[in-house]
């Protein structure tokens, strides 16, 4: 089972992804955790290119680089782990491209779907947690963050991003769970674990 975490900056994705992985391991599941952009040496190199200081890519170029990294990530890390029967928990995946480049950027949703079909050929998560947080709350949380290129963007971009993620969740309702990231992190983790366990069913051999 392939589980992804999505949301804007400051929503607490990484914390929640870690918490879910830990809780599943405590229940006897084998879990691979990974992230995008990244997840392989090639992906980490592209991450540095994308997010590094002075990088100035358009949304199309970003999407092309992201899908290049994603393809290698799927083939070398995600599919092999799934084939071993593991749960894969990934911090960001194609929905990030849908929301950032497709909705908030100027690429448009159709171009992202076209790339997705071409590059991943139908491969995608079984379950996605979309962490939804009002933009003002997100800004308060990331204040004092590392200030990378994406985090430094204008408020309007983050508003568009939030709308984009909500549109993604509405477009893929059977896969996406839109959860309230403004609540207490432990309560959110409990909600996420309950939903994940429901999808996973009883653990094989424990
Ligand atoms: P990261 O430091 O991992 O941020 P976060 O903790 O919020 O995940 O930076 C990843 C940045 O890359 C983030 O701003 C979102 C952006 N991104 C895209 O724009 N499109 C994508 O497809 C992905 C995977 C990430």
Coordinates of C-alpha atoms and ligand atoms in Angstrom, one line a residue:
X1 CA 0.0 0.0 0.0
X2 CA 1.3 3.4 -1.1
X3 CA 0.4 6.3 1.2
X4 CA 1.3 9.9 0.5
X5 CA 1.1 13.1 2.5
X6 CA 0.3 16.4 0.9
X7 CA -0.3 20.0 1.8
X8 CA 1.3 23.5 1.8
X9 CA 4.2 24.6 3.9
X10 CA 3.7 24.6 7.6
X11 CA 0.9 22.0 7.5
X12 CA 2.9 19.4 9.4
X13 CA 3.1 16.8 6.7
X14 CA 6.6 15.5 7.6
X15 CA 5.7 15.2 11.3
X16 CA 2.5 13.3 10.4
X17 CA 4.3 11.1 7.9
X18 CA 6.8 10.1 10.5
X19 CA 4.2 9.5 13.1
X20 CA 2.2 7.2 10.9
X21 CA 5.2 5.2 9.8
X22 CA 6.2 4.8 13.5
X23 CA 2.6 3.7 14.5
X24 CA 2.4 1.2 11.7
X25 CA 5.8 -0.3 12.5
X26 CA 4.7 -0.6 16.1
X27 CA 1.8 -2.7 14.8
X28 CA 4.2 -5.0 13.0
X29 CA 4.1 -3.5 9.5
X30 CA 7.3 -3.0 7.4
X31 CA 7.3 0.6 6.3
X32 CA 9.6 2.4 3.8
X33 CA 9.5 6.2 4.3
X34 CA 10.6 8.6 1.5
X35 CA 10.1 12.1 0.2
X36 CA 9.8 14.2 -2.9
X37 CA 11.6 15.9 -4.4
X38 CA 14.2 13.4 -3.4
X39 CA 14.2 9.8 -2.5
X40 CA 17.1 8.7 -4.7
X41 CA 20.6 10.2 -5.3
X42 CA 19.3 11.4 -8.7
X43 CA 16.2 12.9 -7.0
X44 CA 18.2 14.6 -4.3
X45 CA 20.4 16.2 -7.0
X46 CA 17.3 17.4 -8.8
X47 CA 16.0 18.7 -5.4
X48 CA 19.1 20.8 -5.0
X49 CA 18.7 22.1 -8.6
X50 CA 15.1 23.0 -8.0
X51 CA 15.2 24.5 -4.6
X52 CA 18.7 25.9 -4.6
X53 CA 19.5 29.6 -4.2
X54 CA 19.3 31.5 -7.5
X55 CA 17.1 28.8 -9.2
X56 CA 14.7 30.4 -11.6
X57 CA 12.6 27.8 -13.4
X58 CA 9.2 28.2 -14.9
X59 CA 6.4 25.9 -13.8
X60 CA 6.8 23.6 -16.9
X61 CA 10.5 23.2 -16.4
X62 CA 9.9 22.5 -12.7
X63 CA 7.3 19.9 -13.6
X64 CA 9.7 18.2 -16.1
X65 CA 12.4 18.0 -13.5
X66 CA 10.0 16.8 -10.8
X67 CA 8.6 14.0 -13.1
X68 CA 12.1 12.9 -14.0
X69 CA 13.0 12.5 -10.3
X70 CA 9.6 10.9 -9.7
X71 CA 10.1 8.3 -12.4
X72 CA 13.4 7.2 -10.9
X73 CA 11.9 7.3 -7.4
X74 CA 9.0 5.0 -8.4
X75 CA 11.2 2.5 -10.3
X76 CA 14.1 2.3 -7.8
X77 CA 12.4 2.8 -4.4
X78 CA 8.6 2.8 -4.3
X79 CA 7.7 -0.2 -6.6
X80 CA 10.4 -2.5 -5.2
X81 CA 9.2 -1.7 -1.6
X82 CA 5.6 -2.4 -2.6
X83 CA 6.7 -5.6 -4.3
X84 CA 8.3 -6.7 -0.9
X85 CA 4.9 -6.2 0.7
X86 CA 5.9 -3.1 2.5
X87 CA 3.8 0.0 3.2
X88 CA 5.4 3.1 1.5
X89 CA 4.9 6.4 3.2
X90 CA 5.9 9.3 1.0
X91 CA 6.1 13.0 1.9
X92 CA 4.7 14.6 -1.3
X93 CA 4.1 13.1 -4.7
X94 CA 2.3 13.9 -7.9
X95 CA -0.5 15.9 -6.1
X96 CA 2.3 18.4 -5.1
X97 CA 2.9 19.0 -8.8
X98 CA -0.9 19.3 -9.4
X99 CA -1.2 21.9 -6.6
X100 CA 2.1 23.8 -7.0
X101 CA 2.8 23.8 -10.7
X102 CA -0.7 23.0 -12.0
X103 CA -2.9 25.2 -9.9
X104 CA -0.8 27.7 -8.0
X105 CA 1.8 27.9 -10.9
X106 CA 0.9 28.7 -14.4
X107 CA 1.2 25.2 -15.9
X108 CA -2.5 24.3 -15.6
X109 CA -4.0 21.0 -14.5
X110 CA -4.3 19.4 -17.9
X111 CA -0.5 19.6 -18.6
X112 CA 0.2 17.9 -15.2
X113 CA -2.3 15.1 -16.0
X114 CA -0.7 14.6 -19.5
X115 CA 2.8 14.3 -17.9
X116 CA 1.5 12.0 -15.2
X117 CA 0.0 9.7 -17.9
X118 CA 3.1 9.7 -20.0
X119 CA 5.6 9.3 -17.2
X120 CA 3.9 7.2 -14.5
X121 CA 1.3 5.4 -16.7
X122 CA -1.3 5.2 -14.1
X123 CA 0.9 4.5 -11.1
X124 CA 0.0 6.5 -8.0
X125 CA -0.9 6.4 -4.3
X126 CA -3.6 4.2 -2.8
X127 CA -4.3 6.7 0.0
X128 CA -3.4 10.4 0.3
X129 CA -3.7 12.6 3.3
X130 CA -4.2 16.2 2.2
X131 CA -3.4 18.4 5.2
X132 CA -5.5 21.5 5.0
X133 CA -4.6 24.6 7.0
X134 CA -5.7 28.3 6.6
X135 CA -2.9 30.3 5.1
X136 CA -2.5 32.6 8.0
X137 CA -2.0 29.7 10.4
X138 CA 0.6 28.2 8.0
X139 CA 2.5 31.5 7.8
X140 CA 2.6 31.7 11.6
X141 CA 4.1 28.1 11.7
X142 CA 6.7 28.7 9.1
X143 CA 7.8 32.0 10.4
X144 CA 11.5 31.4 11.2
X145 CA 11.7 28.6 8.7
X146 CA 14.7 28.1 6.4
X147 CA 13.2 30.5 3.8
X148 CA 13.9 28.4 0.7
X149 CA 12.6 29.6 -2.6
X150 CA 9.2 28.1 -2.3
X151 CA 8.5 29.2 1.2
X152 CA 9.4 32.8 0.4
X153 CA 6.5 33.2 -2.0
X154 CA 3.6 35.7 -1.7
X155 CA 0.5 35.1 0.3
X156 CA -1.6 34.9 -2.9
X157 CA 0.4 31.9 -4.1
X158 CA -0.3 30.1 -0.8
X159 CA -4.0 30.9 -1.1
X160 CA -4.0 29.5 -4.7
X161 CA -2.1 26.4 -3.4
X162 CA -4.7 25.7 -0.7
X163 CA -7.5 26.0 -3.3
X164 CA -5.5 23.7 -5.6
X165 CA -5.1 21.0 -2.9
X166 CA -8.8 21.2 -2.1
X167 CA -9.6 20.8 -5.8
X168 CA -7.2 17.8 -6.0
X169 CA -8.9 16.2 -3.0
X170 CA -12.3 16.8 -4.6
X171 CA -11.1 15.3 -7.9
X172 CA -9.9 12.1 -6.3
X173 CA -12.3 11.5 -3.5
X174 CA -11.9 7.7 -3.2
X175 CA -8.1 8.1 -2.6
X176 CA -7.8 11.5 -0.8
X177 CA -8.7 12.3 2.8
X178 CA -8.8 16.0 3.4
X179 CA -7.8 16.4 7.1
X180 CA -7.9 19.5 9.3
X181 CA -4.2 20.3 10.1
X182 CA -5.2 23.2 12.4
X183 CA -6.1 20.7 15.1
X184 CA -3.7 19.3 17.8
X185 CA -1.0 17.2 16.1
X186 CA -1.6 14.2 18.3
X187 CA -5.3 14.2 17.6
X188 CA -4.5 14.6 13.9
X189 CA -2.1 11.6 14.0
X190 CA -4.8 9.5 15.7
X191 CA -7.3 10.4 13.0
X192 CA -4.8 9.6 10.2
X193 CA -3.8 6.3 11.8
X194 CA -7.5 5.2 12.1
X195 CA -8.1 6.0 8.4
X196 CA -4.9 4.2 7.3
X197 CA -5.6 1.1 9.4
X198 CA -9.1 0.9 8.0
X199 CA -7.6 0.9 4.4
X200 CA -4.9 -1.5 5.3
X201 CA -7.0 -4.2 6.9
X202 CA -5.6 -6.7 9.3
X203 CA -1.8 -7.1 9.3
X204 CA -0.4 -10.3 7.7
X205 CA 1.2 -12.3 10.4
X206 CA 0.5 -9.8 13.2
Ligands
LIG1 P1 10.5 20.9 1.3 O1 11.6 21.6 1.9 O2 10.4 19.4 1.2 O3 9.1 21.5 1.9 P2 8.0 20.8 2.7 O4 8.6 20.5 4.0 O5 6.9 21.8 2.6 O6 7.6 19.5 1.9 O7 10.4 21.5 -0.1 C1 9.7 21.0 -1.2 C2 9.2 22.1 -2.0 O8 9.1 21.7 -3.4 C3 7.9 22.6 -1.5 O9 7.9 24.0 -1.6 C4 7.0 22.2 -2.6 C5 7.8 22.0 -3.8 N1 7.3 21.0 -4.7 C6 6.6 21.4 -5.9 O10 6.5 22.6 -6.2 N2 6.2 20.4 -6.7 C7 6.3 19.1 -6.5 O11 5.8 18.2 -7.3 C8 7.0 18.7 -5.3 C9 7.2 17.2 -5.0 C10 7.5 19.7 -4.4

